[in-house]
Amino acid sequence: MEKSAASTEPQGPRPVLGRDSVQVPDDQDFRSFRSECEAEAGWNLTYSKAGVSVWVQAVEMDRALHKIKCRMECRDVPAETLYDVLHDIEYRKKWDSNVIETFDIARLTVNADVGYYSWRCPKPLKNRDVITLRSWLPMGTDYIIMNYSVKHPKYPPRKDLVRAVSIQTGYLIQSTGPKSCVITYLAQVDPKGSLPKWVVNKSSQFLAPKAMKKMYKACVKYPEWKQKHQPHFKPWLHPEQSPLPSLALSELSVQHADSLENIDESAVAESREERSSGAGGEGSDDDTSLT
């Protein structure tokens, strides 16, 4: 959902590495993202259970970069349904319990836009937000959605949130049959702060698997929900339906991590509420909002 921008960041989308201007990813960027989703070298498996796997990538000790990859087998969910769920911003507000606020800002091309997303972090950490350029590409029966952070003049960092940086974050959806698929989520994010080890561990061992399973439940219920909520409105498939204003790329600039305030939360202890919720498991999810 990424300290010098050019010299110390890992291989990511070329708009970040180029650093001089914002660019919409091209076919080479999508192929590069797909390759990293499928790569095994350098990734350490930290969780594997019930069709969900999570890997983390070791990074240099002097960097705050966190890299995580999740993969989930989705039975009874076609690839195109999962693609719709990830795009449908109104539905996300129903199933994504971490979201504080999310909205689309402007359209860049037929397959790229700019949007805002803020989310709740484990207590007592400060909550985060991002402004990202998001692009998507159907590839036969597979799909890719990916984003990276940009700066928009009308949406500067807020005092009540920490502005994080997405170097490269996205989803690879691979069809495995008429009614099944596999999704890989890859996140390379600078949370702008030194996070305590319990957060990193909890993300890979509990939060990421829980989020993937919640997404799966949302996918199962999406067709019924969508039939009641503008069933034919899918601007990600039909660009002519988009109500967003157009925006020139020149209005945006690349969001470099070193231009934002760093928050040191490395000594923050996990709250009692978070510890108890972590022990609750998947059964505590409330899915009544999906109807």
mmCIF file of C-alpha atoms in Angstrom:
data_model
loop_
_atom_site.group_PDB
_atom_site.id
_atom_site.type_symbol
_atom_site.label_atom_id
_atom_site.label_comp_id
_atom_site.label_asym_id
_atom_site.label_seq_id
_atom_site.Cartn_x
_atom_site.Cartn_y
_atom_site.Cartn_z
ATOM 1 C CA MET A 1 0.000 0.000 0.000
ATOM 2 C CA GLU A 2 9.151 2.085 -0.233
ATOM 3 C CA LYS A 3 17.834 7.524 2.869
ATOM 4 C CA SER A 4 18.614 8.515 -0.519
ATOM 5 C CA ALA A 5 16.035 7.834 -3.145
ATOM 6 C CA ALA A 6 18.347 6.675 -5.892
ATOM 7 C CA SER A 7 21.356 5.087 -4.292
ATOM 8 C CA THR A 8 20.007 2.957 -1.455
ATOM 9 C CA GLU A 9 16.601 1.762 -2.554
ATOM 10 C CA PRO A 10 16.171 -1.765 -3.882
ATOM 11 C CA GLN A 11 15.143 -2.598 -7.398
ATOM 12 C CA GLY A 12 11.605 -1.321 -7.802
ATOM 13 C CA PRO A 13 9.539 0.468 -10.387
ATOM 14 C CA ARG A 14 11.628 2.730 -12.575
ATOM 15 C CA PRO A 15 9.605 5.861 -11.727
ATOM 16 C CA VAL A 16 11.049 5.699 -8.201
ATOM 17 C CA LEU A 17 14.571 4.989 -9.299
ATOM 18 C CA GLY A 18 14.399 7.704 -11.962
ATOM 19 C CA ARG A 19 13.299 10.082 -9.201
ATOM 20 C CA ASP A 20 13.081 13.116 -11.468
ATOM 21 C CA SER A 21 9.488 12.717 -12.627
ATOM 22 C CA VAL A 22 6.385 10.613 -12.146
ATOM 23 C CA GLN A 23 5.729 8.020 -14.823
ATOM 24 C CA VAL A 24 2.952 5.525 -15.426
ATOM 25 C CA PRO A 25 4.473 2.008 -15.306
ATOM 26 C CA ASP A 26 4.929 0.317 -18.678
ATOM 27 C CA ASP A 27 4.971 -3.345 -19.718
ATOM 28 C CA GLN A 28 8.538 -3.779 -18.497
ATOM 29 C CA ASP A 29 7.562 -2.545 -15.023
ATOM 30 C CA PHE A 30 4.668 -5.005 -14.890
ATOM 31 C CA ARG A 31 6.929 -7.870 -15.971
ATOM 32 C CA SER A 32 9.467 -6.884 -13.310
ATOM 33 C CA PHE A 33 6.788 -6.845 -10.631
ATOM 34 C CA ARG A 34 5.502 -10.246 -11.724
ATOM 35 C CA SER A 35 9.031 -11.682 -11.583
ATOM 36 C CA GLU A 36 9.546 -10.450 -8.031
ATOM 37 C CA CYS A 37 6.198 -11.911 -6.952
ATOM 38 C CA GLU A 38 7.285 -15.290 -8.308
ATOM 39 C CA ALA A 39 10.894 -15.121 -7.059
ATOM 40 C CA GLU A 40 12.058 -17.336 -4.199
ATOM 41 C CA ALA A 41 15.675 -16.290 -3.699
ATOM 42 C CA GLY A 42 16.233 -13.966 -0.744
ATOM 43 C CA TRP A 43 12.817 -14.548 0.807
ATOM 44 C CA ASN A 44 12.355 -16.322 4.150
ATOM 45 C CA LEU A 45 9.129 -18.275 4.750
ATOM 46 C CA THR A 46 7.619 -17.233 8.103
ATOM 47 C CA TYR A 47 4.077 -18.615 7.863
ATOM 48 C CA SER A 48 2.413 -21.434 5.944
ATOM 49 C CA LYS A 49 -1.014 -22.704 6.921
ATOM 50 C CA ALA A 50 -4.384 -23.414 5.302
ATOM 51 C CA GLY A 51 -3.373 -22.230 1.856
ATOM 52 C CA VAL A 52 -1.775 -18.977 3.057
ATOM 53 C CA SER A 53 1.996 -18.386 2.987
ATOM 54 C CA VAL A 54 3.993 -15.358 4.129
ATOM 55 C CA TRP A 55 7.605 -14.467 3.382
ATOM 56 C CA VAL A 56 9.767 -11.613 4.629
ATOM 57 C CA GLN A 57 12.971 -10.346 3.133
ATOM 58 C CA ALA A 58 15.984 -9.527 5.219
ATOM 59 C CA VAL A 59 17.139 -5.938 4.835
ATOM 60 C CA GLU A 60 20.102 -3.951 6.080
ATOM 61 C CA MET A 61 19.948 -3.078 9.766
ATOM 62 C CA ASP A 62 20.326 0.657 9.099
ATOM 63 C CA ARG A 63 17.214 0.830 6.973
ATOM 64 C CA ALA A 64 13.545 1.006 7.904
ATOM 65 C CA LEU A 65 12.396 -0.737 4.753
ATOM 66 C CA HIS A 66 9.997 -3.600 5.311
ATOM 67 C CA LYS A 67 9.399 -6.148 2.581
ATOM 68 C CA ILE A 68 6.702 -8.773 2.855
ATOM 69 C CA LYS A 69 5.104 -11.178 0.420
ATOM 70 C CA CYS A 70 1.872 -13.115 0.976
ATOM 71 C CA ARG A 71 0.311 -15.779 -1.204
ATOM 72 C CA MET A 72 -3.128 -17.332 -0.880
ATOM 73 C CA GLU A 73 -4.940 -20.070 -2.752
ATOM 74 C CA CYS A 74 -8.520 -18.994 -3.454
ATOM 75 C CA ARG A 75 -10.903 -21.842 -4.104
ATOM 76 C CA ASP A 76 -14.363 -20.920 -5.363
ATOM 77 C CA VAL A 77 -13.174 -17.422 -6.311
ATOM 78 C CA PRO A 78 -12.515 -16.635 -10.004
ATOM 79 C CA ALA A 79 -9.550 -14.381 -10.773
ATOM 80 C CA GLU A 80 -11.819 -11.716 -12.255
ATOM 81 C CA THR A 81 -13.853 -11.536 -9.021
ATOM 82 C CA LEU A 82 -10.752 -10.979 -6.921
ATOM 83 C CA TYR A 83 -9.633 -8.318 -9.401
ATOM 84 C CA ASP A 84 -12.977 -6.532 -9.012
ATOM 85 C CA VAL A 85 -12.823 -6.703 -5.207
ATOM 86 C CA LEU A 86 -9.383 -5.083 -5.105
ATOM 87 C CA HIS A 87 -10.558 -2.280 -7.389
ATOM 88 C CA ASP A 88 -13.959 -1.596 -5.848
ATOM 89 C CA ILE A 89 -13.268 1.218 -3.409
ATOM 90 C CA GLU A 90 -16.821 1.287 -2.018
ATOM 91 C CA TYR A 91 -16.681 -2.409 -1.211
ATOM 92 C CA ARG A 92 -13.258 -2.029 0.407
ATOM 93 C CA LYS A 93 -14.826 0.281 2.967
ATOM 94 C CA LYS A 94 -17.068 -2.644 3.919
ATOM 95 C CA TRP A 95 -14.531 -5.422 4.325
ATOM 96 C CA ASP A 96 -11.178 -3.754 5.068
ATOM 97 C CA SER A 97 -11.292 -3.296 8.842
ATOM 98 C CA ASN A 98 -7.923 -1.515 8.820
ATOM 99 C CA VAL A 99 -9.034 1.333 6.575
ATOM 100 C CA ILE A 100 -9.593 4.763 8.127
ATOM 101 C CA GLU A 101 -10.277 6.632 4.906
ATOM 102 C CA THR A 102 -9.783 5.853 1.231
ATOM 103 C CA PHE A 103 -10.765 7.662 -1.953
ATOM 104 C CA ASP A 104 -9.711 8.115 -5.559
ATOM 105 C CA ILE A 105 -8.336 11.564 -6.413
ATOM 106 C CA ALA A 106 -7.880 11.720 -10.178
ATOM 107 C CA ARG A 107 -7.475 9.701 -13.362
ATOM 108 C CA LEU A 108 -4.141 9.693 -15.187
ATOM 109 C CA THR A 109 -4.743 7.224 -18.030
ATOM 110 C CA VAL A 110 -7.239 4.454 -18.837
ATOM 111 C CA ASN A 111 -5.317 2.146 -16.493
ATOM 112 C CA ALA A 112 -3.798 4.490 -13.898
ATOM 113 C CA ASP A 113 -5.082 6.819 -11.199
ATOM 114 C CA VAL A 114 -4.035 8.590 -8.002
ATOM 115 C CA GLY A 115 -5.605 7.802 -4.660
ATOM 116 C CA TYR A 116 -5.448 8.245 -0.897
ATOM 117 C CA TYR A 117 -5.433 5.509 1.738
ATOM 118 C CA SER A 118 -5.026 5.720 5.507
ATOM 119 C CA TRP A 119 -4.968 2.738 7.841
ATOM 120 C CA ARG A 120 -4.914 1.741 11.473
ATOM 121 C CA CYS A 121 -1.653 0.425 12.888
ATOM 122 C CA PRO A 122 -1.385 -1.892 15.914
ATOM 123 C CA LYS A 123 -1.909 0.138 19.087
ATOM 124 C CA PRO A 124 -0.239 2.225 20.407
ATOM 125 C CA LEU A 125 1.615 3.018 17.139
ATOM 126 C CA LYS A 126 0.590 6.058 15.142
ATOM 127 C CA ASN A 127 -1.643 5.424 12.154
ATOM 128 C CA ARG A 128 -0.266 5.828 8.620
ATOM 129 C CA ASP A 129 -1.389 7.145 5.253
ATOM 130 C CA VAL A 130 -0.144 7.212 1.661
ATOM 131 C CA ILE A 131 -0.819 8.968 -1.634
ATOM 132 C CA THR A 132 -0.147 6.530 -4.462
ATOM 133 C CA LEU A 133 -0.142 6.252 -8.212
ATOM 134 C CA ARG A 134 -1.932 3.002 -8.944
ATOM 135 C CA SER A 135 -1.840 1.175 -12.253
ATOM 136 C CA TRP A 136 -3.334 -2.100 -13.423
ATOM 137 C CA LEU A 137 -3.014 -4.526 -16.296
ATOM 138 C CA PRO A 138 -4.996 -7.624 -17.304
ATOM 139 C CA MET A 139 -2.606 -10.236 -18.740
ATOM 140 C CA GLY A 140 -4.755 -12.925 -20.345
ATOM 141 C CA THR A 141 -6.432 -14.669 -17.417
ATOM 142 C CA ASP A 142 -4.052 -13.042 -14.926
ATOM 143 C CA TYR A 143 -4.084 -9.532 -13.473
ATOM 144 C CA ILE A 144 -1.642 -7.109 -11.857
ATOM 145 C CA ILE A 145 -2.429 -4.071 -9.703
ATOM 146 C CA MET A 146 0.512 -2.111 -8.318
ATOM 147 C CA ASN A 147 1.321 1.289 -6.854
ATOM 148 C CA TYR A 148 4.070 3.601 -5.650
ATOM 149 C CA SER A 149 4.033 6.800 -3.613
ATOM 150 C CA VAL A 150 3.664 10.233 -5.152
ATOM 151 C CA LYS A 151 3.170 13.760 -3.854
ATOM 152 C CA HIS A 152 -0.015 15.645 -4.682
ATOM 153 C CA PRO A 153 -0.064 19.398 -3.950
ATOM 154 C CA LYS A 154 -3.571 19.279 -2.456
ATOM 155 C CA TYR A 155 -2.851 16.379 -0.091
ATOM 156 C CA PRO A 156 0.229 17.153 2.040
ATOM 157 C CA PRO A 157 1.126 15.060 5.108
ATOM 158 C CA ARG A 158 -1.338 15.400 7.970
ATOM 159 C CA LYS A 159 -0.412 16.134 11.575
ATOM 160 C CA ASP A 160 -2.521 13.293 12.963
ATOM 161 C CA LEU A 161 -0.997 10.623 10.684
ATOM 162 C CA VAL A 162 2.472 9.458 9.652
ATOM 163 C CA ARG A 163 2.960 9.658 5.879
ATOM 164 C CA ALA A 164 4.440 6.317 4.792
ATOM 165 C CA VAL A 165 6.112 5.598 1.458
ATOM 166 C CA SER A 166 5.218 2.771 -0.886
ATOM 167 C CA ILE A 167 8.246 1.932 -2.978
ATOM 168 C CA GLN A 168 6.375 -0.813 -4.754
ATOM 169 C CA THR A 169 3.226 -2.506 -3.506
ATOM 170 C CA GLY A 170 0.745 -4.588 -5.406
ATOM 171 C CA TYR A 171 -1.075 -7.781 -6.274
ATOM 172 C CA LEU A 172 -0.533 -10.534 -8.808
ATOM 173 C CA ILE A 173 -3.695 -12.558 -9.447
ATOM 174 C CA GLN A 174 -3.167 -15.820 -11.337
ATOM 175 C CA SER A 175 -6.101 -17.879 -12.561
ATOM 176 C CA THR A 176 -5.878 -21.596 -11.761
ATOM 177 C CA GLY A 177 -9.283 -22.546 -13.181
ATOM 178 C CA PRO A 178 -12.753 -21.180 -14.008
ATOM 179 C CA LYS A 179 -13.525 -20.669 -10.323
ATOM 180 C CA SER A 180 -10.158 -20.568 -8.592
ATOM 181 C CA CYS A 181 -7.031 -18.433 -8.452
ATOM 182 C CA VAL A 182 -3.880 -17.642 -6.501
ATOM 183 C CA ILE A 183 -3.122 -14.130 -5.264
ATOM 184 C CA THR A 184 0.325 -12.834 -4.338
ATOM 185 C CA TYR A 185 0.605 -9.602 -2.376
ATOM 186 C CA LEU A 186 4.001 -7.899 -2.444
ATOM 187 C CA ALA A 187 4.744 -4.849 -0.304
ATOM 188 C CA GLN A 188 7.925 -2.814 -0.168
ATOM 189 C CA VAL A 189 7.070 0.019 2.179
ATOM 190 C CA ASP A 190 8.980 2.524 4.270
ATOM 191 C CA PRO A 191 6.682 3.119 7.281
ATOM 192 C CA LYS A 192 8.729 6.228 8.145
ATOM 193 C CA GLY A 193 9.908 5.109 11.503
ATOM 194 C CA SER A 194 11.844 2.495 13.397
ATOM 195 C CA LEU A 195 9.230 -0.089 14.302
ATOM 196 C CA PRO A 196 9.583 -2.423 17.293
ATOM 197 C CA LYS A 197 10.334 -6.073 16.521
ATOM 198 C CA TRP A 198 6.945 -7.178 17.860
ATOM 199 C CA VAL A 199 5.247 -5.250 15.039
ATOM 200 C CA VAL A 200 7.357 -6.875 12.343
ATOM 201 C CA ASN A 201 6.812 -10.318 13.846
ATOM 202 C CA LYS A 202 3.095 -9.790 14.348
ATOM 203 C CA SER A 203 2.693 -8.553 10.768
ATOM 204 C CA SER A 204 4.133 -11.711 9.262
ATOM 205 C CA GLN A 205 2.766 -14.217 11.771
ATOM 206 C CA PHE A 206 -0.732 -12.871 12.368
ATOM 207 C CA LEU A 207 -1.793 -9.618 10.687
ATOM 208 C CA ALA A 208 -0.898 -10.537 7.102
ATOM 209 C CA PRO A 209 -2.519 -14.002 7.170
ATOM 210 C CA LYS A 210 -5.609 -12.537 8.831
ATOM 211 C CA ALA A 211 -5.875 -9.814 6.178
ATOM 212 C CA MET A 212 -5.587 -12.355 3.359
ATOM 213 C CA LYS A 213 -8.298 -14.558 4.863
ATOM 214 C CA LYS A 214 -10.567 -11.567 5.345
ATOM 215 C CA MET A 215 -10.028 -10.668 1.687
ATOM 216 C CA TYR A 216 -11.030 -14.186 0.684
ATOM 217 C CA LYS A 217 -14.263 -13.953 2.677
ATOM 218 C CA ALA A 218 -14.980 -10.612 1.013
ATOM 219 C CA CYS A 219 -14.468 -12.159 -2.433
ATOM 220 C CA VAL A 220 -16.953 -14.939 -1.719
ATOM 221 C CA LYS A 221 -19.612 -12.387 -0.770
ATOM 222 C CA TYR A 222 -18.825 -9.813 -3.452
ATOM 223 C CA PRO A 223 -21.083 -11.056 -6.304
ATOM 224 C CA GLU A 224 -24.167 -10.848 -4.075
ATOM 225 C CA TRP A 225 -23.157 -7.431 -2.716
ATOM 226 C CA LYS A 226 -22.368 -6.041 -6.149
ATOM 227 C CA GLN A 227 -25.767 -7.027 -7.504
ATOM 228 C CA LYS A 228 -27.266 -4.570 -5.001
ATOM 229 C CA HIS A 229 -24.724 -1.787 -5.547
ATOM 230 C CA GLN A 230 -24.371 -0.481 -9.119
ATOM 231 C CA PRO A 231 -23.755 -3.925 -10.630
ATOM 232 C CA HIS A 232 -22.686 -2.557 -14.006
ATOM 233 C CA PHE A 233 -20.393 0.164 -12.640
ATOM 234 C CA LYS A 234 -16.816 -1.068 -13.036
ATOM 235 C CA PRO A 235 -14.635 1.799 -14.296
ATOM 236 C CA TRP A 236 -11.507 -0.349 -13.922
ATOM 237 C CA LEU A 237 -12.939 -2.490 -16.746
ATOM 238 C CA HIS A 238 -14.809 0.301 -18.541
ATOM 239 C CA PRO A 239 -12.746 3.528 -18.364
ATOM 240 C CA GLU A 240 -15.544 5.553 -19.938
ATOM 241 C CA GLN A 241 -17.508 5.066 -16.693
ATOM 242 C CA SER A 242 -14.917 6.861 -14.554
ATOM 243 C CA PRO A 243 -16.257 9.988 -12.826
ATOM 244 C CA LEU A 244 -12.763 11.101 -11.797
ATOM 245 C CA PRO A 245 -11.263 14.348 -13.108
ATOM 246 C CA SER A 246 -8.216 14.008 -15.333
ATOM 247 C CA LEU A 247 -4.827 14.996 -13.940
ATOM 248 C CA ALA A 248 -1.582 15.674 -15.770
ATOM 249 C CA LEU A 249 1.461 13.719 -14.598
ATOM 250 C CA SER A 250 3.316 17.035 -14.308
ATOM 251 C CA GLU A 251 1.072 17.912 -11.352
ATOM 252 C CA LEU A 252 2.611 15.058 -9.354
ATOM 253 C CA SER A 253 6.107 14.438 -8.022
ATOM 254 C CA VAL A 254 7.803 11.341 -6.640
ATOM 255 C CA GLN A 255 7.517 10.984 -2.872
ATOM 256 C CA HIS A 256 11.007 10.351 -1.539
ATOM 257 C CA ALA A 257 11.289 8.787 1.900
ATOM 258 C CA ASP A 258 14.080 11.093 3.017
ATOM 259 C CA SER A 259 11.857 14.171 2.633
ATOM 260 C CA LEU A 260 9.437 12.988 5.321
ATOM 261 C CA GLU A 261 9.733 13.050 9.096
ATOM 262 C CA ASN A 262 11.073 9.869 10.682
ATOM 263 C CA ILE A 263 9.199 8.593 13.744
ATOM 264 C CA ASP A 264 11.099 6.439 16.226
ATOM 265 C CA GLU A 265 8.653 3.930 17.694
ATOM 266 C CA SER A 266 11.152 1.138 18.235
ATOM 267 C CA ALA A 267 10.691 1.185 22.029
ATOM 268 C CA VAL A 268 6.892 1.201 21.963
ATOM 269 C CA ALA A 269 5.408 -1.788 23.766
ATOM 270 C CA GLU A 270 2.420 -3.712 22.456
ATOM 271 C CA SER A 271 -0.791 -2.675 24.165
ATOM 272 C CA ARG A 272 -2.751 -5.138 26.280
ATOM 273 C CA GLU A 273 -5.697 -4.707 23.900
ATOM 274 C CA GLU A 274 -3.557 -5.679 20.898
ATOM 275 C CA ARG A 275 -2.181 -8.739 22.677
ATOM 276 C CA SER A 276 -5.666 -9.960 23.538
ATOM 277 C CA SER A 277 -6.984 -9.342 20.018
ATOM 278 C CA GLY A 278 -4.024 -11.207 18.578
ATOM 279 C CA ALA A 279 -4.920 -14.259 20.625
ATOM 280 C CA GLY A 280 -8.485 -14.194 19.380
ATOM 281 C CA GLY A 281 -7.751 -15.762 16.023
ATOM 282 C CA GLU A 282 -9.847 -15.599 12.916
ATOM 283 C CA GLY A 283 -13.104 -16.353 14.639
ATOM 284 C CA SER A 284 -13.376 -12.802 15.946
ATOM 285 C CA ASP A 285 -13.877 -11.278 12.462
ATOM 286 C CA ASP A 286 -17.198 -9.520 12.009
ATOM 287 C CA ASP A 287 -18.505 -10.091 8.489
ATOM 288 C CA THR A 288 -21.975 -8.633 8.956
ATOM 289 C CA SER A 289 -20.982 -5.440 7.086
ATOM 290 C CA LEU A 290 -20.513 -7.391 3.850
ATOM 291 C CA THR A 291 -24.209 -7.972 3.309
#
